[in-house]
């Protein structure tokens, strides 16, 4: 197909909504493809590059892709990649992916771009892989579309970024299989990372009620009051819309909850994440009751105590994002820790060979966490 790729405009919104409906049906979980006001805001956002492809002959909208960034961050998210069912196999998805990366990553505006990719077929994985993205891990049960689906995490880095990672000297031993998988798949090294036992879990809370405040504008204002400096928190492209706090107000946990997609991202806690470490279990239960079948947290690889705390509450490291955050001349690695309240069924999963070792690593970690150790009687 011969298509003209150009920047999206507000005049494209009606056609874009029809495109996303044709590709995903009524279950697309993000405002990018469903909410005209949010779509207009993103199209005009200076930190977002949104491109569309139109058929030269008919002018019909055939595809769409965007890289969304945010002020003060040099990481972007590839999202909204969609090609009309009539144009599948035309190579248009790859053209759009390369075009948005060229306009952001290759232009020097970003250090890395990541994508969460569906695993119902190998096609989405191959599209991003052909355009320089490499697998970083599995996010099991990450989103509810027509049914609960697992996603794969992929990223593409600017040249030289992976060579400037800040070394980590100590990690929980349970993370070593994931690190070894990343070494083999990405050509990076964790030779200096010493595996050590997890730190003792924080004591559980005394019986107190946990409140969930779901008032997005209020939560955003309060979050910005507590965290005016992004150096005290880092969860790119996730703005909290709920907070959880006990009766005495001893801490506040900020999170982004997407009820449509049935998932939640834990962003940070005030006055310090350690204040809420012993509350991870009731926090997760509260979010599950609110409709989050999948809860994740992004944890710095060098934060041994935080990684241990999440692991103690059944969170499993499914993905590793190396060189995710710039800090001066160096870059810090992050781990995606997740927990799902729903049955994981990988039988329908389709994974390309480069992603397979990450799936195997997750399955091994899940078994180590949830299956009892068998004792052999002599």
Coordinates of C-alpha atoms in Angstrom, one line a residue:
X1 CA 0.0 0.0 0.0
X2 CA 1.2 3.5 -0.8
X3 CA 0.3 5.8 2.1
X4 CA 1.1 9.4 3.2
X5 CA 2.4 9.6 6.8
X6 CA 1.7 12.9 8.4
X7 CA 1.2 14.5 11.8
X8 CA -2.2 14.0 13.3
X9 CA -4.6 17.0 13.6
X10 CA -7.8 17.4 15.6
X11 CA -9.6 17.0 12.3
X12 CA -8.5 13.4 12.3
X13 CA -10.2 12.5 15.6
X14 CA -13.4 11.1 14.2
X15 CA -11.6 8.8 11.8
X16 CA -9.1 7.8 14.5
X17 CA -11.9 6.6 16.8
X18 CA -13.3 4.6 13.9
X19 CA -9.9 3.1 13.3
X20 CA -9.4 2.0 16.9
X21 CA -12.9 0.5 17.0
X22 CA -12.2 -1.4 13.8
X23 CA -9.0 -2.8 15.3
X24 CA -9.9 -3.4 19.0
X25 CA -13.7 -3.3 19.0
X26 CA -15.4 -1.6 22.1
X27 CA -12.6 -2.8 24.5
X28 CA -9.7 -0.4 23.8
X29 CA -8.7 0.6 27.4
X30 CA -7.0 4.0 26.8
X31 CA -8.4 7.5 26.2
X32 CA -6.0 7.9 23.3
X33 CA -8.4 6.0 21.0
X34 CA -11.8 6.7 22.7
X35 CA -11.9 10.1 24.4
X36 CA -12.1 13.0 21.9
X37 CA -11.0 15.6 24.5
X38 CA -7.9 13.6 25.5
X39 CA -7.1 12.8 21.9
X40 CA -7.2 16.5 21.0
X41 CA -5.0 17.3 24.0
X42 CA -2.4 14.7 23.0
X43 CA -2.4 15.7 19.3
X44 CA -1.5 19.3 20.4
X45 CA 0.9 18.2 23.2
X46 CA 4.5 19.3 22.4
X47 CA 5.8 16.2 24.1
X48 CA 3.7 13.8 21.9
X49 CA 4.4 12.9 18.3
X50 CA 1.2 11.4 16.8
X51 CA 1.4 10.3 13.2
X52 CA -1.4 9.0 10.9
X53 CA -1.2 7.2 7.5
X54 CA -3.7 7.9 4.8
X55 CA -4.2 6.0 1.6
X56 CA -2.9 8.1 -1.4
X57 CA -5.7 7.0 -3.6
X58 CA -8.7 7.3 -1.4
X59 CA -7.6 9.4 1.5
X60 CA -8.9 6.9 4.0
X61 CA -7.2 6.6 7.4
X62 CA -5.2 3.4 7.3
X63 CA -3.0 3.6 10.4
X64 CA -1.9 5.5 13.5
X65 CA 1.0 5.5 16.0
X66 CA 2.2 7.9 18.7
X67 CA 5.2 8.3 21.0
X68 CA 4.1 10.1 24.1
X69 CA 6.5 11.8 26.4
X70 CA 6.3 14.2 29.3
X71 CA 8.1 17.3 30.6
X72 CA 11.4 16.6 32.4
X73 CA 11.6 13.0 31.2
X74 CA 13.6 11.5 28.4
X75 CA 11.6 8.4 28.1
X76 CA 8.7 7.9 25.7
X77 CA 5.9 5.3 25.2
X78 CA 5.0 3.9 21.9
X79 CA 1.2 3.7 21.9
X80 CA -1.8 3.6 19.7
X81 CA -0.1 1.6 17.0
X82 CA -3.0 0.4 14.9
X83 CA -3.4 -0.5 11.2
X84 CA -6.8 -1.0 9.7
X85 CA -7.7 -4.7 9.2
X86 CA -7.9 -4.2 5.5
X87 CA -4.2 -3.1 5.4
X88 CA -2.6 -5.8 7.6
X89 CA 0.5 -7.3 6.0
X90 CA 1.2 -4.1 4.1
X91 CA 4.2 -3.1 6.2
X92 CA 2.4 0.0 7.3
X93 CA 2.8 -0.8 11.1
X94 CA 6.6 -0.9 10.7
X95 CA 6.6 2.3 8.7
X96 CA 4.6 4.1 11.3
X97 CA 6.8 2.7 14.1
X98 CA 10.0 3.8 12.4
X99 CA 8.6 7.3 11.6
X100 CA 7.6 8.1 15.2
X101 CA 10.9 6.8 16.6
X102 CA 12.9 8.8 14.0
X103 CA 11.0 11.9 15.0
X104 CA 11.7 11.5 18.8
X105 CA 14.4 8.9 19.7
X106 CA 16.6 9.4 16.7
X107 CA 16.1 13.1 16.8
X108 CA 17.9 13.1 20.2
X109 CA 14.8 14.1 22.2
X110 CA 14.6 10.8 24.1
X111 CA 16.9 8.2 25.6
X112 CA 14.6 5.3 25.2
X113 CA 11.1 4.4 24.0
X114 CA 9.1 1.5 25.4
X115 CA 6.1 -0.4 24.2
X116 CA 3.7 -2.9 25.7
X117 CA 2.9 -5.4 23.0
X118 CA 0.0 -7.9 22.7
X119 CA 0.9 -11.6 22.8
X120 CA -2.2 -12.9 21.1
X121 CA -0.1 -13.3 18.0
X122 CA 3.6 -12.9 17.0
X123 CA 2.9 -10.0 14.6
X124 CA 3.0 -7.1 17.0
X125 CA 6.3 -8.5 18.5
X126 CA 7.9 -8.8 15.1
X127 CA 6.8 -5.3 14.1
X128 CA 8.6 -3.6 17.0
X129 CA 11.5 -6.0 16.8
X130 CA 12.1 -5.1 13.2
X131 CA 12.3 -1.5 14.2
X132 CA 15.0 -1.9 16.9
X133 CA 13.0 -2.8 19.9
X134 CA 14.2 -5.6 22.1
X135 CA 12.1 -7.7 24.6
X136 CA 12.5 -6.8 28.3
X137 CA 10.0 -9.2 29.9
X138 CA 6.4 -10.4 30.4
X139 CA 3.5 -8.6 32.1
X140 CA 1.1 -11.4 33.0
X141 CA -2.7 -10.6 32.9
X142 CA -1.7 -6.9 32.4
X143 CA -4.9 -5.7 30.7
X144 CA -8.5 -6.7 30.3
X145 CA -9.6 -6.3 26.7
X146 CA -12.2 -8.7 25.5
X147 CA -10.6 -11.0 28.0
X148 CA -7.6 -10.9 30.3
X149 CA -4.4 -10.6 28.3
X150 CA -0.7 -10.7 29.0
X151 CA 1.6 -8.2 27.4
X152 CA 5.2 -8.1 26.5
X153 CA 7.5 -5.2 27.4
X154 CA 9.9 -4.0 24.6
X155 CA 12.2 -1.0 24.4
X156 CA 14.5 0.8 22.0
X157 CA 17.5 2.8 23.3
X158 CA 19.5 5.6 21.8
X159 CA 23.0 4.6 20.9
X160 CA 25.4 4.4 23.9
X161 CA 22.7 4.6 26.6
X162 CA 23.0 1.0 27.7
X163 CA 26.8 1.5 28.1
X164 CA 26.2 4.2 30.7
X165 CA 24.3 2.1 33.2
X166 CA 25.1 2.7 36.9
X167 CA 26.4 -0.6 38.3
X168 CA 24.5 -2.5 41.0
X169 CA 26.5 -4.4 43.5
X170 CA 23.8 -6.4 45.3
X171 CA 20.4 -7.8 44.3
X172 CA 17.9 -10.3 45.8
X173 CA 18.9 -13.8 44.7
X174 CA 15.4 -14.4 43.3
X175 CA 16.1 -11.8 40.5
X176 CA 19.2 -13.5 39.1
X177 CA 17.3 -15.6 36.5
X178 CA 15.8 -12.4 35.1
X179 CA 19.1 -10.7 35.1
X180 CA 20.8 -13.6 33.4
X181 CA 18.1 -13.6 30.7
X182 CA 18.6 -9.9 30.2
X183 CA 22.3 -10.4 29.9
X184 CA 21.9 -12.9 27.1
X185 CA 19.2 -11.0 25.3
X186 CA 20.5 -7.5 25.5
X187 CA 24.2 -8.0 25.6
X188 CA 24.6 -6.2 29.0
X189 CA 26.4 -7.5 32.1
X190 CA 25.5 -7.9 35.7
X191 CA 28.8 -9.6 36.6
X192 CA 29.3 -7.3 39.6
X193 CA 25.8 -7.9 41.0
X194 CA 26.1 -10.2 44.0
X195 CA 23.0 -12.3 44.8
X196 CA 22.0 -12.0 48.5
X197 CA 19.0 -13.2 50.5
X198 CA 15.9 -11.0 50.7
X199 CA 15.8 -8.6 53.6
X200 CA 13.3 -9.4 56.4
X201 CA 9.7 -8.4 55.6
X202 CA 8.3 -5.3 57.3
X203 CA 5.8 -6.2 60.1
X204 CA 2.2 -6.3 59.1
X205 CA -0.1 -3.4 60.1
X206 CA -2.2 -3.3 63.2
X207 CA -5.9 -3.6 62.2
X208 CA -6.8 -0.2 60.8
X209 CA -9.2 0.8 58.0
X210 CA -7.6 1.7 54.7
X211 CA -9.4 4.3 52.7
X212 CA -9.2 4.8 48.9
X213 CA -9.8 8.3 47.7
X214 CA -10.9 8.4 44.1
X215 CA -10.9 12.1 43.2
X216 CA -8.4 12.6 40.3
X217 CA -8.1 16.4 40.4
X218 CA -7.6 16.4 44.2
X219 CA -5.2 13.5 44.0
X220 CA -3.1 15.2 41.3
X221 CA -2.9 18.5 43.3
X222 CA -2.0 16.7 46.5
X223 CA 0.6 14.6 44.7
X224 CA 2.3 17.7 43.2
X225 CA 2.3 19.3 46.7
X226 CA 4.1 16.4 48.2
X227 CA 6.4 15.7 45.2
X228 CA 7.2 18.9 43.4
X229 CA 10.6 17.4 42.5
X230 CA 10.4 14.4 40.3
X231 CA 13.7 13.2 41.8
X232 CA 11.7 11.8 44.7
X233 CA 9.5 9.6 42.5
X234 CA 9.7 8.1 39.1
X235 CA 7.0 6.4 37.2
X236 CA 7.0 7.9 33.7
X237 CA 3.7 8.6 31.9
X238 CA 1.5 7.6 34.9
X239 CA -0.3 10.4 36.7
X240 CA -1.9 9.2 40.0
X241 CA -5.7 9.3 40.1
X242 CA -6.3 7.6 43.5
X243 CA -4.7 7.6 46.9
X244 CA -4.9 5.1 49.7
X245 CA -4.4 6.1 53.4
X246 CA -5.1 4.5 56.8
X247 CA -7.4 6.2 59.3
X248 CA -4.6 8.0 61.1
X249 CA -3.1 9.4 57.8
X250 CA 0.3 7.9 58.6
X251 CA 1.1 7.6 54.9
X252 CA -0.4 8.1 51.5
X253 CA 0.0 5.6 48.6
X254 CA -0.5 7.2 45.2
X255 CA -1.6 5.0 42.3
X256 CA -3.0 5.1 38.8
X257 CA -6.1 2.9 38.4
X258 CA -7.6 2.1 35.0
X259 CA -10.9 0.4 35.6
X260 CA -11.6 -0.1 31.9
X261 CA -8.4 -2.1 31.5
X262 CA -8.6 -3.6 35.0
X263 CA -5.0 -2.7 36.0
X264 CA -3.2 -0.4 38.5
X265 CA 0.3 1.1 38.8
X266 CA 1.6 1.9 42.3
X267 CA 3.5 5.2 41.8
X268 CA 4.9 6.1 45.2
X269 CA 4.1 6.8 48.8
X270 CA 4.4 9.8 51.1
X271 CA 6.3 10.6 53.3
X272 CA 8.4 7.7 52.0
X273 CA 7.7 4.3 50.3
X274 CA 9.2 2.6 53.4
X275 CA 6.3 3.9 55.5
X276 CA 3.9 1.8 53.5
X277 CA 6.0 -1.3 53.1
X278 CA 4.2 -3.2 55.7
X279 CA 0.8 -2.3 54.1
X280 CA 1.4 -3.8 50.7
X281 CA -1.0 -6.7 51.3
X282 CA -4.0 -4.6 52.3
X283 CA -3.2 -2.0 49.7
X284 CA -3.2 -4.7 47.0
X285 CA -6.4 -6.3 48.4
X286 CA -8.1 -2.8 48.3
X287 CA -7.1 -2.3 44.7
X288 CA -8.3 -5.8 43.7
X289 CA -11.7 -5.0 45.2
X290 CA -11.7 -1.8 43.2
X291 CA -11.3 -3.7 40.0
X292 CA -7.6 -4.0 39.5
X293 CA -6.9 -7.6 38.4
X294 CA -3.3 -6.7 37.8
X295 CA -1.1 -4.4 40.1
X296 CA 2.4 -3.4 39.2
X297 CA 5.3 -1.3 40.7
X298 CA 8.4 0.0 39.1
X299 CA 11.3 -0.5 41.5
X300 CA 15.0 0.6 41.1
X301 CA 17.2 -2.4 40.8
X302 CA 19.6 -0.9 43.4
X303 CA 16.7 -0.7 46.0
X304 CA 17.2 -4.1 47.6
X305 CA 14.8 -3.4 50.5
X306 CA 11.9 -2.4 48.2
X307 CA 12.4 -5.4 45.9
X308 CA 12.4 -7.7 49.0
X309 CA 9.3 -6.0 50.4
X310 CA 7.3 -6.5 47.1
X311 CA 8.6 -10.1 46.7
X312 CA 7.4 -10.9 50.3
X313 CA 3.9 -10.0 49.3
X314 CA 3.8 -12.1 46.2
X315 CA 4.9 -9.6 43.6
X316 CA 7.1 -11.2 40.9
X317 CA 9.7 -9.6 38.7
X318 CA 8.5 -10.1 35.2
X319 CA 10.5 -7.5 33.3
X320 CA 13.8 -5.6 33.6
X321 CA 14.1 -2.1 32.0
X322 CA 17.9 -1.3 31.8
X323 CA 19.0 2.3 31.6
X324 CA 15.5 3.5 32.2
X325 CA 16.2 6.7 34.2
X326 CA 18.9 9.2 33.4
X327 CA 20.8 10.5 36.4
X328 CA 23.6 13.0 35.4
X329 CA 25.8 11.1 33.0
X330 CA 24.5 7.6 34.1
X331 CA 21.3 5.6 33.8
X332 CA 19.5 3.5 36.4
X333 CA 17.9 0.1 35.8
X334 CA 14.4 -0.6 37.0
X335 CA 12.4 -3.8 37.7
X336 CA 8.7 -4.3 36.9
X337 CA 7.2 -6.2 39.9
X338 CA 3.6 -7.3 39.4
X339 CA 0.9 -9.3 41.1
X340 CA -2.3 -10.6 39.6
X341 CA -5.4 -11.6 41.4
X342 CA -6.7 -13.7 38.5
X343 CA -5.7 -17.1 37.1
X344 CA -2.8 -16.9 34.7
X345 CA -3.4 -18.9 31.5
X346 CA -0.5 -18.9 29.2
X347 CA -1.9 -21.5 26.9
X348 CA -3.0 -18.9 24.3
X349 CA 0.2 -17.0 24.5
X350 CA 2.2 -16.5 21.3
X351 CA 5.8 -15.5 21.8
X352 CA 8.6 -14.9 19.3
X353 CA 11.8 -16.7 20.1
X354 CA 13.6 -13.7 21.5
X355 CA 10.8 -13.2 24.1
X356 CA 10.6 -16.9 25.1
X357 CA 13.5 -16.8 27.7
X358 CA 11.7 -14.0 29.6
X359 CA 8.5 -16.1 29.7
X360 CA 10.5 -19.1 31.0
X361 CA 12.1 -16.9 33.6
X362 CA 8.7 -15.6 34.8
X363 CA 7.2 -19.1 35.0
X364 CA 10.2 -20.2 37.1
X365 CA 9.9 -17.2 39.4
X366 CA 6.1 -17.8 39.8
X367 CA 6.7 -21.4 40.6
X368 CA 9.3 -20.5 43.2
X369 CA 6.9 -18.0 44.8
X370 CA 3.7 -19.9 44.8
X371 CA 4.4 -23.7 44.7
X372 CA 5.5 -25.5 47.9
X373 CA 8.9 -27.0 48.1
X374 CA 8.5 -30.7 47.9
X375 CA 10.3 -32.8 50.5
X376 CA 11.4 -36.3 49.7
X377 CA 11.0 -38.8 52.6
X378 CA 13.9 -41.1 53.1

